[in-house]
Amino acid sequence: MDYQFEFALVLRSLPVLLRGLVVTIQLWVPSILLGLAGGFLLALARLSDRAWLRLPGLLYIELFRDTPVLIQLIWFFYALPILIGAELSPFAAALLGLALNTSAYAAEIFRGGIQSIGKGQWEGARALGMRRGQILRRVILPQVFKRMLPAFTNRAIEVAKMSSLASVLSVHELMYQGRLLSSTYYRPLEILTTVAFIYFVLIYPGTWLSARIEKSLAAKA
Amino acid sequence: MTDAILRVTGLHKSFGDHHVLKGIDFSVAAAERVAIIGGSGSGKSTFLRCLNFMELPSLGTVALDGREIGRPAGGDGARYYPEAELCAVRERVGMVFQQFNLFPHMTVLDNVMEGLVTVKGMKRAAARERAAAELEKVGLGAKFDAYPGRLSGGQQQRVAIARALAMEPEILLFDEPTSSLDPELVGEVLRVIRQLADEGRTMLLVTHELGFAYHFATKVIFLADGVFHEVGTPDEVLKQPRQERTRAFLARYTEFGF
């Protein structure tokens, strides 16, 4: 092996890559938050006993889960302007696509979690005179949260990496900058290894924290 | 009877094609204690669960203080039950379950406080005081901060009783409260129920503990095939049953007696 790994190049590229990282975070965090909020509402729709809420919820979830994310992002960027006449910036299209996609997955996590709680919990609370919303908030969700945490952590990791697909819409996030730099310098090994390392440093603290929370929740019960 | 707190008229309940309750008329007056016995699948739990609308009746009405719950929907005798109305009923008609149904993520004290805070809107301090008093009463004054998972079945069921009592219900429903307990833990729960009987509370109890039913009840109902087969005092139903079916049921209990 006589390949010379150019560390100097890594250092030189770092400012540009870190600018990309900022954009990646700007895509990642809002997608997760919007996805969770949307996913919760979708899960309620899916679990509703009213068909006019349940069926559209189901359709939405399956549409987003069963088609490639890459195509969803491209679609929001190119098709939406044609359909509704409003031009989205590449960043907005990517954020919209990621958030909607995340909401479909989050909905299934919420639904699975809520359904995993036995009906005895609902009955115990109903027998006291609690309303559906109160039961969900105070009895069901606090128990579900613990069970859902690993699944949500997985999803958050997935979304962080998925956000790299925004590079095809020329959103200047981490992967876009990485690809640009590696084709500029013809040194993909250095640049992309650095990019991977930055993704790792971005994601790992989250998984570490999640494991800690899981452990402390398990200790409490 | 004009002093009925709760009155059931023409109650039917079906699950799909399965017709469980087939026209039941029934009423409870204050301080009555009713034991409901019958084989498994006879519909006794379903009957009890219709009284606080854990199950919605398919036909017929349940009236509390003379007021029929829900309102007619469609012409075929079915009724619509708004959530708010059912919640109000459940506040007055408490229930204790076979499986306790305590909230595992809350301490014992929080379990008992939950309904007081969320349903009755009590301040936490006042709720804590009442919850503590109810727990003392069922002999769990030392377990306030324990989680249900750490308690024995008998202790959990006593917490569940305290939780129901804290709401100050006018009627208490017990759905086989000792059926999931180890035999040595049954006594502690039955003693608490007897203590409530001594206080003159209005209670309905679905049970397989015929001995307890005999001492506890002012009225015993033998339910079979979705109808009241025999109704009377404990002596009438349990000692001198008139119906062949009741005798056959009771005989199975004494088959392996000693």
Tab-separated table of C-alpha atoms in Angstrom:
chain	number	residue	atom	x	y	z
A	1	MET	CA	0.000	0.000	0.000
A	2	ASP	CA	1.679	3.123	-1.150
A	3	TYR	CA	-1.368	5.344	-1.089
A	4	GLN	CA	-0.576	8.649	0.542
A	5	PHE	CA	-3.441	9.852	2.680
A	6	GLU	CA	-3.377	13.632	2.486
A	7	PHE	CA	-4.289	14.938	5.898
A	8	ALA	CA	-3.546	18.482	4.807
A	9	LEU	CA	-6.409	18.235	2.338
A	10	VAL	CA	-8.734	17.062	5.093
A	11	LEU	CA	-7.863	20.130	7.132
A	12	ARG	CA	-8.262	22.436	4.171
A	13	SER	CA	-11.685	20.996	3.364
A	14	LEU	CA	-12.958	21.131	6.885
A	15	PRO	CA	-14.442	24.671	6.840
A	16	VAL	CA	-16.496	23.882	3.743
A	17	LEU	CA	-17.617	20.529	5.133
A	18	LEU	CA	-18.631	22.138	8.422
A	19	ARG	CA	-20.741	24.646	6.506
A	20	GLY	CA	-22.397	21.621	4.947
A	21	LEU	CA	-22.848	20.110	8.385
A	22	VAL	CA	-24.800	23.170	9.496
A	23	VAL	CA	-27.207	22.704	6.580
A	24	THR	CA	-27.475	18.991	7.339
A	25	ILE	CA	-28.481	19.839	10.911
A	26	GLN	CA	-30.959	22.382	9.596
A	27	LEU	CA	-32.552	19.600	7.571
A	28	TRP	CA	-32.256	16.918	10.197
A	29	VAL	CA	-33.614	18.443	13.387
A	30	PRO	CA	-36.735	20.075	11.884
A	31	SER	CA	-37.522	16.903	9.881
A	32	ILE	CA	-37.460	14.894	13.084
A	33	LEU	CA	-39.566	17.372	15.054
A	34	LEU	CA	-42.098	17.922	12.276
A	35	GLY	CA	-42.109	14.205	11.554
A	36	LEU	CA	-42.843	13.333	15.177
A	37	ALA	CA	-45.653	15.856	15.462
A	38	GLY	CA	-47.170	14.845	12.128
A	39	GLY	CA	-46.636	11.177	12.898
A	40	PHE	CA	-48.518	11.458	16.163
A	41	LEU	CA	-51.535	13.002	14.456
A	42	LEU	CA	-51.350	10.410	11.693
A	43	ALA	CA	-51.250	7.618	14.251
A	44	LEU	CA	-54.382	9.001	15.899
A	45	ALA	CA	-56.040	9.061	12.480
A	46	ARG	CA	-54.931	5.481	11.823
A	47	LEU	CA	-56.350	4.368	15.186
A	48	SER	CA	-59.578	6.317	14.844
A	49	ASP	CA	-62.827	4.409	14.578
A	50	ARG	CA	-63.906	6.811	11.830
A	51	ALA	CA	-63.120	5.441	8.387
A	52	TRP	CA	-62.787	8.900	6.821
A	53	LEU	CA	-59.800	9.523	9.101
A	54	ARG	CA	-58.403	6.001	9.135
A	55	LEU	CA	-58.248	5.276	5.414
A	56	PRO	CA	-56.535	8.474	4.241
A	57	GLY	CA	-54.057	7.987	7.097
A	58	LEU	CA	-53.321	4.482	5.901
A	59	LEU	CA	-52.915	5.622	2.286
A	60	TYR	CA	-50.527	8.406	3.266
A	61	ILE	CA	-48.377	6.152	5.410
A	62	GLU	CA	-48.099	3.407	2.801
A	63	LEU	CA	-47.402	5.888	0.009
A	64	PHE	CA	-44.424	7.330	1.864
A	65	ARG	CA	-43.088	4.072	3.234
A	66	ASP	CA	-43.341	2.064	0.055
A	67	THR	CA	-41.664	4.420	-2.416
A	68	PRO	CA	-37.995	5.531	-2.576
A	69	VAL	CA	-37.173	8.664	-0.580
A	70	LEU	CA	-34.968	9.917	-3.374
A	71	ILE	CA	-37.927	9.995	-5.739
A	72	GLN	CA	-40.088	11.674	-3.089
A	73	LEU	CA	-37.554	14.499	-2.747
A	74	ILE	CA	-37.208	14.937	-6.497
A	75	TRP	CA	-40.945	14.829	-6.832
A	76	PHE	CA	-41.487	17.598	-4.308
A	77	PHE	CA	-38.929	19.721	-6.071
A	78	TYR	CA	-40.068	19.204	-9.664
A	79	ALA	CA	-43.700	18.127	-9.491
A	80	LEU	CA	-45.067	20.382	-6.791
A	81	PRO	CA	-44.430	23.604	-8.738
A	82	ILE	CA	-46.359	22.118	-11.659
A	83	LEU	CA	-49.227	20.908	-9.469
A	84	ILE	CA	-49.767	23.868	-7.153
A	85	GLY	CA	-47.851	26.499	-9.066
A	86	ALA	CA	-45.649	27.349	-6.093
A	87	GLU	CA	-41.908	27.088	-6.545
A	88	LEU	CA	-40.101	25.502	-3.616
A	89	SER	CA	-36.451	26.186	-2.930
A	90	PRO	CA	-34.318	23.023	-3.005
A	91	PHE	CA	-33.928	23.263	0.760
A	92	ALA	CA	-37.675	23.607	1.357
A	93	ALA	CA	-38.439	20.720	-1.000
A	94	ALA	CA	-35.910	18.515	0.757
A	95	LEU	CA	-37.148	19.479	4.207
A	96	LEU	CA	-40.755	18.886	3.198
A	97	GLY	CA	-39.935	15.493	1.707
A	98	LEU	CA	-37.878	14.386	4.698
A	99	ALA	CA	-40.452	15.588	7.236
A	100	LEU	CA	-43.379	13.941	5.478
A	101	ASN	CA	-41.451	10.722	5.016
A	102	THR	CA	-40.441	10.752	8.687
A	103	SER	CA	-44.012	11.383	9.765
A	104	ALA	CA	-45.147	8.207	7.971
A	105	TYR	CA	-42.583	6.104	9.821
A	106	ALA	CA	-43.168	7.881	13.135
A	107	ALA	CA	-46.909	7.235	12.766
A	108	GLU	CA	-46.283	3.516	12.557
A	109	ILE	CA	-44.015	3.645	15.613
A	110	PHE	CA	-46.667	5.543	17.585
A	111	ARG	CA	-49.415	3.228	16.396
A	112	GLY	CA	-47.473	0.090	17.247
A	113	GLY	CA	-46.553	1.523	20.638
A	114	ILE	CA	-50.067	2.618	21.528
A	115	GLN	CA	-51.500	-0.733	20.452
A	116	SER	CA	-48.891	-2.610	22.456
A	117	ILE	CA	-50.460	-1.304	25.673
A	118	GLY	CA	-53.072	-3.796	26.846
A	119	LYS	CA	-56.724	-2.801	26.904
A	120	GLY	CA	-56.714	-3.204	30.675
A	121	GLN	CA	-54.908	0.132	30.950
A	122	TRP	CA	-57.633	1.840	28.941
A	123	GLU	CA	-60.303	0.177	31.013
A	124	GLY	CA	-58.678	0.963	34.344
A	125	ALA	CA	-58.570	4.626	33.378
A	126	ARG	CA	-61.994	4.710	31.768
A	127	ALA	CA	-63.532	3.184	34.889
A	128	LEU	CA	-62.329	6.252	36.809
A	129	GLY	CA	-64.190	8.531	34.416
A	130	MET	CA	-61.144	9.687	32.447
A	131	ARG	CA	-61.662	10.836	28.880
A	132	ARG	CA	-59.936	9.376	25.851
A	133	GLY	CA	-57.528	12.297	25.516
A	134	GLN	CA	-56.619	12.231	29.207
A	135	ILE	CA	-56.031	8.488	29.100
A	136	LEU	CA	-53.816	8.787	26.062
A	137	ARG	CA	-51.775	11.609	27.593
A	138	ARG	CA	-51.432	10.442	31.172
A	139	VAL	CA	-51.671	6.658	31.045
A	140	ILE	CA	-50.866	5.312	27.597
A	141	LEU	CA	-48.211	7.607	26.113
A	142	PRO	CA	-45.937	7.695	29.190
A	143	GLN	CA	-45.755	3.900	29.023
A	144	VAL	CA	-45.444	3.829	25.276
A	145	PHE	CA	-42.594	6.335	25.218
A	146	LYS	CA	-40.217	3.884	26.844
A	147	ARG	CA	-41.077	1.178	24.340
A	148	MET	CA	-40.873	3.531	21.375
A	149	LEU	CA	-37.551	5.155	22.233
A	150	PRO	CA	-35.335	2.566	20.459
A	151	ALA	CA	-37.481	2.765	17.335
A	152	PHE	CA	-37.412	6.562	17.332
A	153	THR	CA	-33.655	6.553	17.812
A	154	ASN	CA	-33.305	4.305	14.780
A	155	ARG	CA	-35.501	6.582	12.762
A	156	ALA	CA	-33.536	9.675	13.790
A	157	ILE	CA	-30.309	7.980	12.707
A	158	GLU	CA	-31.899	6.978	9.427
A	159	VAL	CA	-33.110	10.533	8.788
A	160	ALA	CA	-29.682	12.029	9.465
A	161	LYS	CA	-28.217	9.831	6.746
A	162	MET	CA	-31.255	10.169	4.512
A	163	SER	CA	-30.770	13.934	4.531
A	164	SER	CA	-27.694	13.317	2.339
A	165	LEU	CA	-30.130	12.605	-0.510
A	166	ALA	CA	-30.906	16.323	-0.524
A	167	SER	CA	-27.590	16.680	-2.379
A	168	VAL	CA	-29.339	15.607	-5.578
A	169	LEU	CA	-31.460	18.754	-5.305
A	170	SER	CA	-28.231	20.761	-4.890
A	171	VAL	CA	-28.960	21.570	-1.277
A	172	HIS	CA	-25.547	22.536	0.074
A	173	GLU	CA	-25.528	20.027	2.891
A	174	LEU	CA	-22.688	17.851	4.042
A	175	MET	CA	-22.840	15.198	1.315
A	176	TYR	CA	-23.179	17.795	-1.426
A	177	GLN	CA	-20.084	19.622	-0.201
A	178	GLY	CA	-18.246	16.327	0.146
A	179	ARG	CA	-19.024	15.260	-3.402
A	180	LEU	CA	-18.131	18.665	-4.731
A	181	LEU	CA	-14.785	18.706	-2.943
A	182	SER	CA	-13.872	15.159	-3.871
A	183	SER	CA	-14.458	15.777	-7.545
A	184	THR	CA	-12.612	19.083	-7.354
A	185	TYR	CA	-9.488	17.557	-5.767
A	186	TYR	CA	-9.884	14.038	-7.183
A	187	ARG	CA	-9.326	12.748	-3.636
A	188	PRO	CA	-12.630	10.995	-2.769
A	189	LEU	CA	-10.999	8.736	-0.183
A	190	GLU	CA	-9.836	11.586	2.036
A	191	ILE	CA	-12.914	13.722	1.600
A	192	LEU	CA	-15.575	11.034	1.898
A	193	THR	CA	-13.869	9.406	4.873
A	194	THR	CA	-13.951	12.791	6.539
A	195	VAL	CA	-17.611	13.195	5.623
A	196	ALA	CA	-18.417	9.784	7.111
A	197	PHE	CA	-16.503	10.739	10.246
A	198	ILE	CA	-18.507	13.967	10.582
A	199	TYR	CA	-21.795	12.034	10.199
A	200	PHE	CA	-20.617	9.700	12.923
A	201	VAL	CA	-19.723	12.536	15.280
A	202	LEU	CA	-23.111	14.111	14.549
A	203	ILE	CA	-25.159	10.979	15.157
A	204	TYR	CA	-23.314	9.146	17.892
A	205	PRO	CA	-24.050	11.543	20.806
A	206	GLY	CA	-27.757	11.132	20.076
A	207	THR	CA	-27.627	7.348	20.212
A	208	TRP	CA	-25.516	7.479	23.353
A	209	LEU	CA	-28.023	9.787	25.031
A	210	SER	CA	-30.923	7.598	23.941
A	211	ALA	CA	-29.281	4.508	25.411
A	212	ARG	CA	-28.771	6.388	28.682
A	213	ILE	CA	-32.411	7.471	28.807
A	214	GLU	CA	-33.531	3.932	28.022
A	215	LYS	CA	-31.440	2.620	30.878
A	216	SER	CA	-32.697	5.138	33.407
A	217	LEU	CA	-36.308	4.515	32.363
A	218	ALA	CA	-35.800	0.767	32.703
A	219	ALA	CA	-34.348	1.281	36.189
A	220	LYS	CA	-37.384	3.272	37.280
A	221	ALA	CA	-40.000	0.620	36.557
B	1	MET	CA	-89.305	0.123	43.681
B	2	THR	CA	-88.827	3.836	43.545
B	3	ASP	CA	-85.632	3.916	45.579
B	4	ALA	CA	-83.519	2.222	42.886
B	5	ILE	CA	-80.263	4.052	42.248
B	6	LEU	CA	-79.558	2.020	39.161
B	7	ARG	CA	-82.158	0.383	36.973
B	8	VAL	CA	-81.619	-1.818	33.929
B	9	THR	CA	-84.467	-2.450	31.504
B	10	GLY	CA	-84.540	-4.991	28.665
B	11	LEU	CA	-80.766	-5.260	28.460
B	12	HIS	CA	-79.342	-7.205	25.532
B	13	LYS	CA	-75.709	-7.490	24.540
B	14	SER	CA	-74.320	-9.196	21.462
B	15	PHE	CA	-70.762	-9.528	20.233
B	16	GLY	CA	-71.260	-10.076	16.526
B	17	ASP	CA	-73.448	-13.163	16.216
B	18	HIS	CA	-72.881	-14.114	19.810
B	19	HIS	CA	-75.910	-13.160	21.881
B	20	VAL	CA	-74.546	-12.901	25.433
B	21	LEU	CA	-77.241	-11.072	27.417
B	22	LYS	CA	-80.823	-11.838	26.473
B	23	GLY	CA	-83.125	-9.307	28.036
B	24	ILE	CA	-82.291	-8.468	31.632
B	25	ASP	CA	-84.364	-6.328	33.983
B	26	PHE	CA	-82.706	-5.389	37.205
B	27	SER	CA	-82.399	-2.661	39.786
B	28	VAL	CA	-80.219	-1.856	42.791
B	29	ALA	CA	-81.286	0.167	45.787
B	30	ALA	CA	-78.941	1.965	48.171
B	31	ALA	CA	-76.974	-0.307	50.537
B	32	GLU	CA	-77.907	-3.421	48.570
B	33	ARG	CA	-75.129	-5.931	48.024
B	34	VAL	CA	-75.652	-8.159	45.030
B	35	ALA	CA	-73.557	-11.234	44.279
B	36	ILE	CA	-73.732	-12.507	40.712
B	37	ILE	CA	-72.739	-16.115	40.169
B	38	GLY	CA	-72.735	-18.391	37.150
B	39	GLY	CA	-70.517	-20.501	34.951
B	40	SER	CA	-67.824	-19.042	32.720
B	41	GLY	CA	-69.334	-17.643	29.557
B	42	SER	CA	-72.690	-17.158	31.241
B	43	GLY	CA	-72.469	-13.402	30.689
B	44	LYS	CA	-72.046	-12.314	34.312
B	45	SER	CA	-68.978	-10.162	33.654
B	46	THR	CA	-70.561	-8.714	30.534
B	47	PHE	CA	-73.636	-7.812	32.570
B	48	LEU	CA	-71.530	-6.027	35.178
B	49	ARG	CA	-69.512	-4.245	32.511
B	50	CYS	CA	-72.686	-2.896	30.901
B	51	LEU	CA	-73.541	-1.112	34.149
B	52	ASN	CA	-70.614	1.329	33.866
B	53	PHE	CA	-70.525	1.102	30.066
B	54	MET	CA	-67.235	-0.720	29.745
B	55	GLU	CA	-69.455	-2.517	27.231
B	56	LEU	CA	-72.188	-0.600	25.461
B	57	PRO	CA	-75.589	-2.336	25.623
B	58	SER	CA	-76.868	-3.533	22.250
B	59	LEU	CA	-80.443	-2.962	23.345
B	60	GLY	CA	-82.203	-1.722	26.448
B	61	THR	CA	-81.522	1.066	28.871
B	62	VAL	CA	-79.525	1.740	31.998
B	63	ALA	CA	-80.908	4.479	34.210
B	64	LEU	CA	-79.124	6.206	37.055
B	65	ASP	CA	-81.399	7.959	39.580
B	66	GLY	CA	-84.261	7.528	37.122
B	67	ARG	CA	-82.411	9.208	34.251
B	68	GLU	CA	-81.764	7.011	31.229
B	69	ILE	CA	-78.188	7.180	29.980
B	70	GLY	CA	-77.576	8.053	26.334
B	71	ARG	CA	-80.230	8.871	23.788
B	72	PRO	CA	-82.069	6.870	21.138
B	73	ALA	CA	-80.256	6.623	17.823
B	74	GLY	CA	-82.145	5.285	14.855
B	75	GLY	CA	-85.482	3.562	15.267
B	76	ASP	CA	-84.312	0.078	16.212
B	77	GLY	CA	-83.803	0.623	19.942
B	78	ALA	CA	-80.075	1.268	19.669
B	79	ARG	CA	-78.731	4.188	21.667
B	80	TYR	CA	-75.986	6.748	21.237
B	81	TYR	CA	-73.749	7.273	24.272
B	82	PRO	CA	-71.740	10.529	24.325
B	83	GLU	CA	-68.371	10.202	26.033
B	84	ALA	CA	-69.050	13.000	28.524
B	85	GLU	CA	-72.179	11.302	29.771
B	86	LEU	CA	-70.446	7.959	30.202
B	87	CYS	CA	-67.563	9.591	32.065
B	88	ALA	CA	-70.079	11.134	34.459
B	89	VAL	CA	-71.651	7.713	35.041
B	90	ARG	CA	-68.286	6.074	35.674
B	91	GLU	CA	-67.456	8.705	38.247
B	92	ARG	CA	-70.492	7.519	40.214
B	93	VAL	CA	-70.223	3.807	39.439
B	94	GLY	CA	-66.716	2.589	40.288
B	95	MET	CA	-65.168	-0.669	39.149
B	96	VAL	CA	-62.542	-3.105	40.388
B	97	PHE	CA	-61.174	-5.542	37.802
B	98	GLN	CA	-59.936	-9.096	37.908
B	99	GLN	CA	-56.565	-7.971	36.538
B	100	PHE	CA	-56.321	-4.854	38.797
B	101	ASN	CA	-55.424	-2.609	35.817
B	102	LEU	CA	-53.187	-0.376	37.913
B	103	PHE	CA	-50.950	2.065	36.062
B	104	PRO	CA	-47.476	0.521	36.214
B	105	HIS	CA	-45.625	3.792	35.559
B	106	MET	CA	-47.146	5.518	38.596
B	107	THR	CA	-46.513	4.958	42.265
B	108	VAL	CA	-49.256	3.494	44.404
B	109	LEU	CA	-50.139	6.955	45.694
B	110	ASP	CA	-50.209	8.439	42.177
B	111	ASN	CA	-52.453	5.619	41.015
B	112	VAL	CA	-55.020	6.527	43.635
B	113	MET	CA	-54.606	10.285	43.023
B	114	GLU	CA	-54.954	10.060	39.245
B	115	GLY	CA	-58.747	10.114	39.032
B	116	LEU	CA	-59.019	12.755	41.744
B	117	VAL	CA	-56.730	15.114	39.864
B	118	THR	CA	-57.767	14.488	36.250
B	119	VAL	CA	-61.465	13.718	36.673
B	120	LYS	CA	-62.486	15.550	39.825
B	121	GLY	CA	-60.053	18.392	39.257
B	122	MET	CA	-58.786	18.337	42.843
B	123	LYS	CA	-55.618	20.156	43.849
B	124	ARG	CA	-52.711	17.759	44.222
B	125	ALA	CA	-52.326	18.384	47.954
B	126	ALA	CA	-55.964	17.615	48.670
B	127	ALA	CA	-55.892	14.614	46.347
B	128	ARG	CA	-52.800	13.286	48.094
B	129	GLU	CA	-54.528	13.572	51.441
B	130	ARG	CA	-57.592	11.669	50.312
B	131	ALA	CA	-55.544	9.028	48.450
B	132	ALA	CA	-53.399	8.492	51.536
B	133	ALA	CA	-56.483	8.034	53.693
B	134	GLU	CA	-57.946	5.442	51.315
B	135	LEU	CA	-54.669	3.545	51.185
B	136	GLU	CA	-54.443	3.517	54.982
B	137	LYS	CA	-57.915	2.083	55.020
B	138	VAL	CA	-56.988	-0.892	52.854
B	139	GLY	CA	-53.864	-1.458	54.945
B	140	LEU	CA	-51.286	-0.075	52.511
B	141	GLY	CA	-50.130	2.976	54.449
B	142	ALA	CA	-46.519	1.831	54.085
B	143	LYS	CA	-46.546	1.444	50.300
B	144	PHE	CA	-47.247	4.960	49.003
B	145	ASP	CA	-44.086	5.229	46.940
B	146	ALA	CA	-43.919	1.657	45.681
B	147	TYR	CA	-44.631	0.861	42.046
B	148	PRO	CA	-47.414	-1.681	41.436
B	149	GLY	CA	-44.958	-4.145	39.900
B	150	ARG	CA	-43.300	-4.518	43.299
B	151	LEU	CA	-46.481	-5.506	45.095
B	152	SER	CA	-48.151	-8.874	45.555
B	153	GLY	CA	-51.405	-9.520	43.708
B	154	GLY	CA	-53.386	-9.037	46.899
B	155	GLN	CA	-51.717	-5.706	47.568
B	156	GLN	CA	-52.276	-4.583	43.987
B	157	GLN	CA	-55.940	-5.426	44.212
B	158	ARG	CA	-56.225	-3.456	47.455
B	159	VAL	CA	-54.624	-0.466	45.714
B	160	ALA	CA	-57.191	-0.855	42.943
B	161	ILE	CA	-59.960	-0.856	45.525
B	162	ALA	CA	-58.525	2.273	47.149
B	163	ARG	CA	-58.328	3.896	43.717
B	164	ALA	CA	-61.998	3.176	43.076
B	165	LEU	CA	-63.034	4.243	46.593
B	166	ALA	CA	-61.179	7.540	46.391
B	167	MET	CA	-63.615	8.669	43.706
B	168	GLU	CA	-66.431	8.275	46.280
B	169	PRO	CA	-68.653	6.251	43.954
B	170	GLU	CA	-72.249	5.591	44.892
B	171	ILE	CA	-72.016	2.060	43.524
B	172	LEU	CA	-68.998	-0.224	43.387
B	173	LEU	CA	-68.689	-3.029	40.829
B	174	PHE	CA	-66.315	-5.910	41.509
B	175	ASP	CA	-65.537	-8.091	38.499
B	176	GLU	CA	-64.096	-11.336	39.886
B	177	PRO	CA	-61.721	-9.415	42.143
B	178	THR	CA	-59.992	-12.493	43.544
B	179	SER	CA	-59.952	-14.764	40.501
B	180	SER	CA	-56.393	-13.992	39.494
B	181	LEU	CA	-54.996	-14.183	43.020
B	182	ASP	CA	-53.058	-17.007	44.648
B	183	PRO	CA	-55.338	-18.741	47.183
B	184	GLU	CA	-53.420	-17.401	50.186
B	185	LEU	CA	-53.935	-13.804	48.991
B	186	VAL	CA	-57.688	-14.060	48.483
B	187	GLY	CA	-58.482	-13.482	52.139
B	188	GLU	CA	-56.875	-10.055	52.441
B	189	VAL	CA	-58.937	-8.759	49.504
B	190	LEU	CA	-62.189	-10.311	50.691
B	191	ARG	CA	-61.675	-8.794	54.148
B	192	VAL	CA	-61.434	-5.339	52.596
B	193	ILE	CA	-64.627	-5.949	50.623
B	194	ARG	CA	-66.419	-7.159	53.740
B	195	GLN	CA	-65.290	-4.027	55.558
B	196	LEU	CA	-66.920	-1.982	52.787
B	197	ALA	CA	-70.074	-4.028	53.204
B	198	ASP	CA	-70.102	-3.175	56.903
B	199	GLU	CA	-70.021	0.508	55.951
B	200	GLY	CA	-73.294	0.024	54.091
B	201	ARG	CA	-71.964	0.625	50.607
B	202	THR	CA	-73.911	-0.365	47.519
B	203	MET	CA	-71.975	-3.066	45.727
B	204	LEU	CA	-72.256	-5.642	42.966
B	205	LEU	CA	-69.872	-8.555	42.969
B	206	VAL	CA	-69.248	-11.124	40.261
B	207	THR	CA	-67.491	-13.990	41.949
B	208	HIS	CA	-66.703	-17.682	42.115
B	209	GLU	CA	-66.234	-17.500	45.883
B	210	LEU	CA	-69.635	-18.843	46.832
B	211	GLY	CA	-68.835	-18.932	50.531
B	212	PHE	CA	-68.007	-15.263	50.468
B	213	ALA	CA	-71.054	-14.497	48.343
B	214	TYR	CA	-73.240	-16.195	50.959
B	215	HIS	CA	-71.956	-14.016	53.800
B	216	PHE	CA	-71.534	-10.842	51.776
B	217	ALA	CA	-74.685	-10.495	49.742
B	218	THR	CA	-78.171	-9.270	50.476
B	219	LYS	CA	-79.215	-10.692	47.116
B	220	VAL	CA	-77.780	-13.454	44.957
B	221	ILE	CA	-78.331	-13.779	41.225
B	222	PHE	CA	-77.580	-16.962	39.317
B	223	LEU	CA	-76.963	-16.045	35.700
B	224	ALA	CA	-77.026	-18.681	32.984
B	225	ASP	CA	-77.290	-18.400	29.203
B	226	GLY	CA	-77.649	-14.646	29.369
B	227	VAL	CA	-80.692	-14.496	31.631
B	228	PHE	CA	-81.280	-14.339	35.383
B	229	HIS	CA	-82.087	-17.935	36.143
B	230	GLU	CA	-82.693	-17.524	39.830
B	231	VAL	CA	-82.742	-14.473	42.093
B	232	GLY	CA	-83.179	-14.405	45.845
B	233	THR	CA	-81.563	-14.111	49.250
B	234	PRO	CA	-78.299	-15.994	49.767
B	235	ASP	CA	-80.221	-18.681	51.662
B	236	GLU	CA	-82.763	-19.071	48.896
B	237	VAL	CA	-80.334	-19.287	45.996
B	238	LEU	CA	-77.325	-20.952	47.596
B	239	LYS	CA	-78.972	-23.196	50.217
B	240	GLN	CA	-82.408	-24.022	48.800
B	241	PRO	CA	-82.226	-23.381	45.071
B	242	ARG	CA	-85.508	-24.066	43.312
B	243	GLN	CA	-84.148	-24.362	39.806
B	244	GLU	CA	-82.549	-27.586	38.629
B	245	ARG	CA	-79.941	-25.595	36.736
B	246	THR	CA	-78.861	-23.756	39.880
B	247	ARG	CA	-78.599	-26.992	41.816
B	248	ALA	CA	-76.429	-28.528	39.102
B	249	PHE	CA	-74.158	-25.460	39.159
B	250	LEU	CA	-73.798	-25.535	42.945
B	251	ALA	CA	-73.199	-29.303	42.909
B	252	ARG	CA	-70.059	-28.792	40.857
B	253	TYR	CA	-68.651	-26.677	43.687
B	254	THR	CA	-69.227	-29.345	46.321
B	255	GLU	CA	-68.084	-32.253	44.146
B	256	PHE	CA	-64.625	-32.330	45.650
B	257	GLY	CA	-65.558	-30.898	49.052
B	258	PHE	CA	-64.231	-32.343	52.267
